[in-house]
Short mmCIF file of N, CA and C in Angstrom, two decimals:
data_model
loop_
_atom_site.label_atom_id
_atom_site.label_comp_id
_atom_site.label_asym_id
_atom_site.label_seq_id
_atom_site.Cartn_x
_atom_site.Cartn_y
_atom_site.Cartn_z
N UNK A 19 0.86 2.99 30.11
CA UNK A 19 0.10 2.16 29.21
C UNK A 19 -0.80 3.05 28.34
N UNK A 20 -0.93 2.70 27.10
CA UNK A 20 -1.74 3.44 26.16
C UNK A 20 -3.21 3.08 26.32
N UNK A 21 -4.05 4.09 26.24
CA UNK A 21 -5.50 3.86 26.30
C UNK A 21 -5.96 3.07 25.08
N UNK A 22 -6.89 2.15 25.25
CA UNK A 22 -7.42 1.41 24.10
C UNK A 22 -8.07 2.37 23.10
N UNK A 23 -7.98 2.01 21.84
CA UNK A 23 -8.59 2.81 20.77
C UNK A 23 -9.22 1.85 19.77
N UNK A 24 -10.37 2.20 19.25
CA UNK A 24 -11.02 1.38 18.23
C UNK A 24 -10.33 1.55 16.89
N UNK A 25 -10.51 0.60 16.02
CA UNK A 25 -9.84 0.62 14.72
C UNK A 25 -10.28 1.83 13.89
N UNK A 26 -11.54 2.24 13.96
CA UNK A 26 -11.98 3.39 13.19
C UNK A 26 -11.26 4.66 13.63
N UNK A 27 -11.12 4.83 14.94
CA UNK A 27 -10.40 6.00 15.45
C UNK A 27 -8.92 5.92 15.09
N UNK A 28 -8.34 4.73 15.19
CA UNK A 28 -6.94 4.56 14.83
C UNK A 28 -6.71 4.92 13.36
N UNK A 29 -7.57 4.43 12.48
CA UNK A 29 -7.44 4.77 11.06
C UNK A 29 -7.54 6.27 10.83
N UNK A 30 -8.48 6.90 11.50
CA UNK A 30 -8.64 8.34 11.36
C UNK A 30 -7.36 9.06 11.78
N UNK A 31 -6.77 8.63 12.88
CA UNK A 31 -5.53 9.25 13.38
C UNK A 31 -4.37 9.06 12.42
N UNK A 32 -4.14 7.81 12.00
CA UNK A 32 -2.95 7.56 11.18
C UNK A 32 -3.07 8.13 9.78
N UNK A 33 -4.28 8.23 9.29
CA UNK A 33 -4.44 8.78 7.94
C UNK A 33 -4.07 10.25 7.85
N UNK A 34 -4.00 10.94 8.99
CA UNK A 34 -3.54 12.33 8.96
C UNK A 34 -2.06 12.40 8.60
N UNK A 35 -1.33 11.29 8.74
CA UNK A 35 0.09 11.22 8.39
C UNK A 35 0.31 10.92 6.91
N UNK A 36 -0.73 10.51 6.22
CA UNK A 36 -0.60 10.03 4.85
C UNK A 36 -1.20 11.03 3.85
N UNK A 37 -0.56 11.16 2.72
CA UNK A 37 -1.14 11.92 1.61
C UNK A 37 -1.76 10.89 0.66
N UNK A 38 -2.85 10.31 1.10
CA UNK A 38 -3.51 9.22 0.37
C UNK A 38 -3.89 9.67 -1.04
N UNK A 39 -3.87 8.73 -1.98
CA UNK A 39 -4.12 9.07 -3.37
C UNK A 39 -5.34 8.35 -3.92
N UNK A 40 -6.02 9.03 -4.82
CA UNK A 40 -7.14 8.46 -5.57
C UNK A 40 -6.56 7.56 -6.68
N UNK A 41 -7.36 6.65 -7.23
CA UNK A 41 -6.86 5.74 -8.26
C UNK A 41 -6.19 6.43 -9.45
N UNK A 42 -6.81 7.45 -10.00
CA UNK A 42 -6.22 8.10 -11.18
C UNK A 42 -4.85 8.70 -10.86
N UNK A 43 -4.73 9.28 -9.67
CA UNK A 43 -3.43 9.86 -9.25
C UNK A 43 -2.39 8.75 -9.08
N UNK A 44 -2.78 7.62 -8.52
CA UNK A 44 -1.85 6.49 -8.36
C UNK A 44 -1.38 6.00 -9.73
N UNK A 45 -2.28 5.96 -10.69
CA UNK A 45 -1.93 5.55 -12.05
C UNK A 45 -0.88 6.49 -12.63
N UNK A 46 -1.08 7.79 -12.47
CA UNK A 46 -0.13 8.80 -12.96
C UNK A 46 1.20 8.64 -12.24
N UNK A 47 1.16 8.51 -10.93
CA UNK A 47 2.39 8.38 -10.16
C UNK A 47 3.17 7.12 -10.55
N UNK A 48 2.47 6.04 -10.83
CA UNK A 48 3.15 4.82 -11.27
C UNK A 48 3.90 5.09 -12.57
N UNK A 49 3.29 5.85 -13.46
CA UNK A 49 3.95 6.22 -14.71
C UNK A 49 5.16 7.12 -14.50
N UNK A 50 5.19 7.78 -13.34
CA UNK A 50 6.31 8.66 -13.00
C UNK A 50 7.34 7.96 -12.12
N UNK A 51 7.18 6.66 -11.90
CA UNK A 51 8.18 5.90 -11.15
C UNK A 51 7.78 5.42 -9.78
N UNK A 52 6.58 5.76 -9.32
CA UNK A 52 6.13 5.26 -8.02
C UNK A 52 5.95 3.74 -8.10
N UNK A 53 6.17 3.08 -6.98
CA UNK A 53 6.00 1.64 -6.90
C UNK A 53 4.63 1.34 -6.30
N UNK A 54 3.78 0.69 -7.09
CA UNK A 54 2.49 0.22 -6.59
C UNK A 54 2.73 -1.14 -5.95
N UNK A 55 2.25 -1.32 -4.72
CA UNK A 55 2.47 -2.56 -3.99
C UNK A 55 1.12 -3.15 -3.58
N UNK A 56 0.81 -4.30 -4.14
CA UNK A 56 -0.46 -4.99 -3.90
C UNK A 56 -0.28 -5.96 -2.74
N UNK A 57 -0.97 -5.70 -1.62
CA UNK A 57 -0.85 -6.56 -0.45
C UNK A 57 -2.07 -7.48 -0.26
N UNK A 58 -2.94 -7.53 -1.26
CA UNK A 58 -4.12 -8.40 -1.14
C UNK A 58 -3.69 -9.87 -1.07
N UNK A 59 -4.49 -10.67 -0.39
CA UNK A 59 -4.14 -12.08 -0.33
C UNK A 59 -4.47 -12.78 -1.65
N UNK A 60 -3.87 -13.94 -1.85
CA UNK A 60 -3.91 -14.64 -3.13
C UNK A 60 -5.32 -14.87 -3.67
N UNK A 61 -6.25 -15.24 -2.83
CA UNK A 61 -7.61 -15.53 -3.30
C UNK A 61 -8.25 -14.30 -3.95
N UNK A 62 -7.99 -13.12 -3.40
CA UNK A 62 -8.54 -11.90 -4.00
C UNK A 62 -7.85 -11.57 -5.31
N UNK A 63 -6.55 -11.78 -5.37
CA UNK A 63 -5.82 -11.53 -6.63
C UNK A 63 -6.30 -12.48 -7.71
N UNK A 64 -6.52 -13.73 -7.34
CA UNK A 64 -6.99 -14.72 -8.31
C UNK A 64 -8.41 -14.40 -8.77
N UNK A 65 -9.24 -13.94 -7.86
CA UNK A 65 -10.64 -13.63 -8.19
C UNK A 65 -10.76 -12.37 -9.04
N UNK A 66 -10.03 -11.32 -8.65
CA UNK A 66 -10.24 -10.01 -9.26
C UNK A 66 -9.18 -9.56 -10.25
N UNK A 67 -8.02 -10.20 -10.26
CA UNK A 67 -6.96 -9.82 -11.17
C UNK A 67 -5.90 -8.96 -10.51
N UNK A 68 -4.97 -8.49 -11.34
CA UNK A 68 -3.81 -7.76 -10.88
C UNK A 68 -3.70 -6.42 -11.58
N UNK A 69 -3.06 -5.48 -10.93
CA UNK A 69 -2.72 -4.21 -11.56
C UNK A 69 -1.40 -4.42 -12.29
N UNK A 70 -1.36 -4.20 -13.59
CA UNK A 70 -0.12 -4.41 -14.33
C UNK A 70 1.03 -3.59 -13.74
N UNK A 71 2.16 -4.25 -13.52
CA UNK A 71 3.33 -3.57 -13.01
C UNK A 71 3.41 -3.46 -11.51
N UNK A 72 2.33 -3.78 -10.80
CA UNK A 72 2.36 -3.69 -9.34
C UNK A 72 3.20 -4.84 -8.77
N UNK A 73 3.93 -4.54 -7.72
CA UNK A 73 4.68 -5.55 -7.00
C UNK A 73 3.73 -6.21 -6.01
N UNK A 74 3.63 -7.52 -6.08
CA UNK A 74 2.77 -8.27 -5.17
C UNK A 74 3.60 -8.71 -3.98
N UNK A 75 3.19 -8.28 -2.79
CA UNK A 75 3.87 -8.64 -1.55
C UNK A 75 2.80 -8.95 -0.51
N UNK A 76 2.80 -10.15 -0.01
CA UNK A 76 1.84 -10.49 1.04
C UNK A 76 2.04 -9.54 2.23
N UNK A 77 0.97 -9.16 2.88
CA UNK A 77 1.05 -8.20 3.98
C UNK A 77 2.04 -8.63 5.06
N UNK A 78 2.09 -9.91 5.38
CA UNK A 78 2.98 -10.35 6.45
C UNK A 78 4.45 -10.30 6.07
N UNK A 79 4.77 -10.00 4.82
CA UNK A 79 6.16 -9.89 4.36
C UNK A 79 6.53 -8.46 3.99
N UNK A 80 5.59 -7.55 4.05
CA UNK A 80 5.75 -6.21 3.49
C UNK A 80 7.00 -5.48 3.99
N UNK A 81 7.14 -5.36 5.29
CA UNK A 81 8.27 -4.60 5.83
C UNK A 81 9.61 -5.23 5.46
N UNK A 82 9.69 -6.54 5.47
CA UNK A 82 10.93 -7.23 5.12
C UNK A 82 11.28 -7.03 3.65
N UNK A 83 10.29 -7.02 2.79
CA UNK A 83 10.53 -6.92 1.34
C UNK A 83 10.81 -5.48 0.89
N UNK A 84 10.31 -4.48 1.62
CA UNK A 84 10.47 -3.09 1.18
C UNK A 84 11.51 -2.30 1.96
N UNK A 85 12.10 -2.88 2.98
CA UNK A 85 13.16 -2.20 3.71
C UNK A 85 14.43 -2.19 2.86
N UNK A 86 14.87 -1.01 2.39
CA UNK A 86 16.06 -0.94 1.54
C UNK A 86 17.32 -1.48 2.21
N UNK A 87 17.32 -1.57 3.53
CA UNK A 87 18.48 -2.08 4.25
C UNK A 87 18.33 -3.55 4.61
N UNK A 88 17.19 -4.13 4.31
CA UNK A 88 16.90 -5.49 4.74
C UNK A 88 17.56 -6.56 3.88
N UNK A 89 17.85 -7.67 4.52
CA UNK A 89 18.48 -8.79 3.80
C UNK A 89 17.49 -9.54 2.91
N UNK A 90 16.19 -9.32 3.10
CA UNK A 90 15.17 -10.01 2.30
C UNK A 90 14.43 -9.04 1.38
N UNK A 91 15.03 -7.91 1.10
CA UNK A 91 14.35 -6.87 0.33
C UNK A 91 14.12 -7.30 -1.12
N UNK A 92 13.05 -6.75 -1.68
CA UNK A 92 12.76 -6.94 -3.10
C UNK A 92 13.72 -6.06 -3.90
N UNK A 93 14.00 -6.44 -5.11
CA UNK A 93 14.91 -5.67 -5.97
C UNK A 93 14.43 -4.23 -6.14
N UNK A 94 13.12 -4.02 -6.08
CA UNK A 94 12.55 -2.68 -6.26
C UNK A 94 12.78 -1.77 -5.06
N UNK A 95 13.13 -2.32 -3.91
CA UNK A 95 13.31 -1.54 -2.68
C UNK A 95 14.71 -0.94 -2.65
N UNK A 96 14.87 0.12 -3.43
CA UNK A 96 16.21 0.68 -3.66
C UNK A 96 16.55 1.87 -2.77
N UNK A 97 15.56 2.50 -2.16
CA UNK A 97 15.83 3.74 -1.45
C UNK A 97 14.71 4.07 -0.48
N UNK A 98 15.07 4.77 0.59
CA UNK A 98 14.05 5.27 1.51
C UNK A 98 13.26 6.42 0.89
N UNK A 99 13.74 6.97 -0.23
CA UNK A 99 13.04 8.05 -0.92
C UNK A 99 12.03 7.55 -1.94
N UNK A 100 11.94 6.25 -2.12
CA UNK A 100 11.03 5.67 -3.09
C UNK A 100 9.58 6.01 -2.75
N UNK A 101 8.83 6.44 -3.76
CA UNK A 101 7.39 6.67 -3.58
C UNK A 101 6.71 5.32 -3.67
N UNK A 102 5.99 4.95 -2.64
CA UNK A 102 5.30 3.67 -2.57
C UNK A 102 3.83 3.93 -2.34
N UNK A 103 2.97 3.29 -3.14
CA UNK A 103 1.53 3.36 -2.96
C UNK A 103 1.06 1.94 -2.65
N UNK A 104 0.64 1.72 -1.41
CA UNK A 104 0.19 0.41 -0.96
C UNK A 104 -1.28 0.24 -1.32
N UNK A 105 -1.60 -0.95 -1.84
CA UNK A 105 -2.96 -1.23 -2.29
C UNK A 105 -3.47 -2.51 -1.63
N UNK A 106 -4.58 -2.39 -0.93
CA UNK A 106 -5.27 -3.57 -0.40
C UNK A 106 -6.58 -3.69 -1.18
N UNK A 107 -7.53 -4.40 -0.67
CA UNK A 107 -8.76 -4.61 -1.42
C UNK A 107 -9.66 -3.38 -1.42
N UNK A 108 -9.83 -2.73 -0.26
CA UNK A 108 -10.77 -1.61 -0.17
C UNK A 108 -10.19 -0.36 0.48
N UNK A 109 -8.89 -0.35 0.80
CA UNK A 109 -8.26 0.86 1.31
C UNK A 109 -8.24 1.02 2.82
N UNK A 110 -8.32 -0.07 3.55
CA UNK A 110 -8.25 -0.01 5.01
C UNK A 110 -6.90 -0.54 5.51
N UNK A 111 -6.63 -1.80 5.24
CA UNK A 111 -5.36 -2.40 5.67
C UNK A 111 -4.17 -1.68 5.06
N UNK A 112 -4.35 -1.12 3.88
CA UNK A 112 -3.24 -0.42 3.23
C UNK A 112 -2.81 0.82 4.00
N UNK A 113 -3.74 1.48 4.68
CA UNK A 113 -3.37 2.65 5.49
C UNK A 113 -2.46 2.23 6.64
N UNK A 114 -2.81 1.15 7.30
CA UNK A 114 -1.98 0.65 8.39
C UNK A 114 -0.61 0.22 7.86
N UNK A 115 -0.60 -0.42 6.71
CA UNK A 115 0.66 -0.87 6.12
C UNK A 115 1.55 0.31 5.72
N UNK A 116 0.96 1.34 5.14
CA UNK A 116 1.74 2.51 4.72
C UNK A 116 2.38 3.20 5.92
N UNK A 117 1.66 3.30 7.02
CA UNK A 117 2.23 3.92 8.22
C UNK A 117 3.38 3.06 8.75
N UNK A 118 3.24 1.75 8.69
CA UNK A 118 4.32 0.86 9.12
C UNK A 118 5.57 1.08 8.26
N UNK A 119 5.39 1.26 6.96
CA UNK A 119 6.53 1.53 6.08
C UNK A 119 7.17 2.87 6.42
N UNK A 120 6.36 3.85 6.74
CA UNK A 120 6.90 5.15 7.14
C UNK A 120 7.74 5.02 8.41
N UNK A 121 7.34 4.15 9.30
CA UNK A 121 8.12 3.93 10.53
C UNK A 121 9.49 3.33 10.23
N UNK A 122 9.62 2.67 9.08
CA UNK A 122 10.92 2.14 8.64
C UNK A 122 11.76 3.21 7.93
N UNK A 123 11.20 4.41 7.78
CA UNK A 123 11.92 5.47 7.11
C UNK A 123 11.53 5.68 5.65
N UNK A 124 10.57 4.92 5.18
CA UNK A 124 10.07 5.09 3.80
C UNK A 124 9.04 6.23 3.83
N UNK A 125 9.56 7.44 3.92
CA UNK A 125 8.77 8.63 4.23
C UNK A 125 7.79 9.04 3.15
N UNK A 126 7.89 8.47 1.95
CA UNK A 126 6.96 8.81 0.88
C UNK A 126 5.89 7.75 0.67
N UNK A 127 5.82 6.77 1.57
CA UNK A 127 4.82 5.70 1.46
C UNK A 127 3.43 6.26 1.77
N UNK A 128 2.46 5.79 1.02
CA UNK A 128 1.06 6.16 1.23
C UNK A 128 0.20 4.99 0.78
N UNK A 129 -1.09 5.22 0.66
CA UNK A 129 -1.96 4.15 0.18
C UNK A 129 -3.03 4.69 -0.76
N UNK A 130 -3.69 3.74 -1.40
CA UNK A 130 -4.72 4.03 -2.40
C UNK A 130 -6.09 4.10 -1.74
N UNK A 131 -6.73 5.24 -1.86
CA UNK A 131 -8.09 5.40 -1.33
C UNK A 131 -9.03 4.45 -2.05
N UNK A 132 -9.72 3.61 -1.30
CA UNK A 132 -10.66 2.67 -1.90
C UNK A 132 -10.04 1.38 -2.39
N UNK A 133 -8.72 1.29 -2.35
CA UNK A 133 -8.01 0.07 -2.71
C UNK A 133 -8.24 -0.40 -4.14
N UNK A 134 -7.97 -1.68 -4.34
CA UNK A 134 -8.10 -2.29 -5.67
C UNK A 134 -9.49 -2.11 -6.24
N UNK A 135 -10.50 -2.20 -5.40
CA UNK A 135 -11.87 -2.08 -5.90
C UNK A 135 -12.11 -0.70 -6.51
N UNK A 136 -11.56 0.34 -5.92
CA UNK A 136 -11.69 1.69 -6.48
C UNK A 136 -10.90 1.81 -7.78
N UNK A 137 -9.72 1.19 -7.82
CA UNK A 137 -8.91 1.18 -9.05
C UNK A 137 -9.71 0.58 -10.20
N UNK A 138 -10.26 -0.59 -9.94
CA UNK A 138 -11.04 -1.28 -10.98
C UNK A 138 -12.28 -0.48 -11.36
N UNK A 139 -12.98 0.07 -10.39
CA UNK A 139 -14.19 0.89 -10.67
C UNK A 139 -13.86 2.13 -11.49
N UNK A 140 -12.63 2.64 -11.36
CA UNK A 140 -12.21 3.81 -12.12
C UNK A 140 -11.86 3.45 -13.57
N UNK A 141 -11.93 2.16 -13.89
CA UNK A 141 -11.64 1.72 -15.26
C UNK A 141 -10.16 1.67 -15.58
N UNK A 142 -9.32 1.62 -14.56
CA UNK A 142 -7.87 1.54 -14.78
C UNK A 142 -7.47 0.12 -15.10
N UNK A 143 -6.29 -0.07 -15.68
CA UNK A 143 -5.89 -1.40 -16.16
C UNK A 143 -5.85 -2.47 -15.09
N UNK A 144 -6.41 -3.63 -15.44
CA UNK A 144 -6.40 -4.83 -14.61
C UNK A 144 -6.14 -6.00 -15.56
N UNK A 145 -5.29 -6.92 -15.14
CA UNK A 145 -5.03 -8.10 -15.97
C UNK A 145 -5.34 -9.37 -15.18
N UNK A 146 -5.65 -10.42 -15.93
CA UNK A 146 -5.88 -11.72 -15.29
C UNK A 146 -7.31 -11.95 -14.88
#
């Protein structure tokens, strides 16, 4: 049996597996073909807006929609080599989600440091 671990320690551990990106870097990578994936729930998207071009996938559907071998995959889920940047509201849940995608073989998945709020604070495009 695995010893219990607090969420802060778990995040610290799993983030060593990720090459997390700052908002400006995510913007550049999106321009180079990376897929930005917004996992925020609907109320936050409605309140704060959307990142243009980001694929919106509810967190509870993420693995099914991004698995290139899955029967419920999104059209954008074309390869295990796809660069994916997961975005939550503040950059916590996205780290857990990115590691889950890596466990599916999406070895280039990572997340956005600071999440959507950092993106918006950096003055990057937001619509709605």
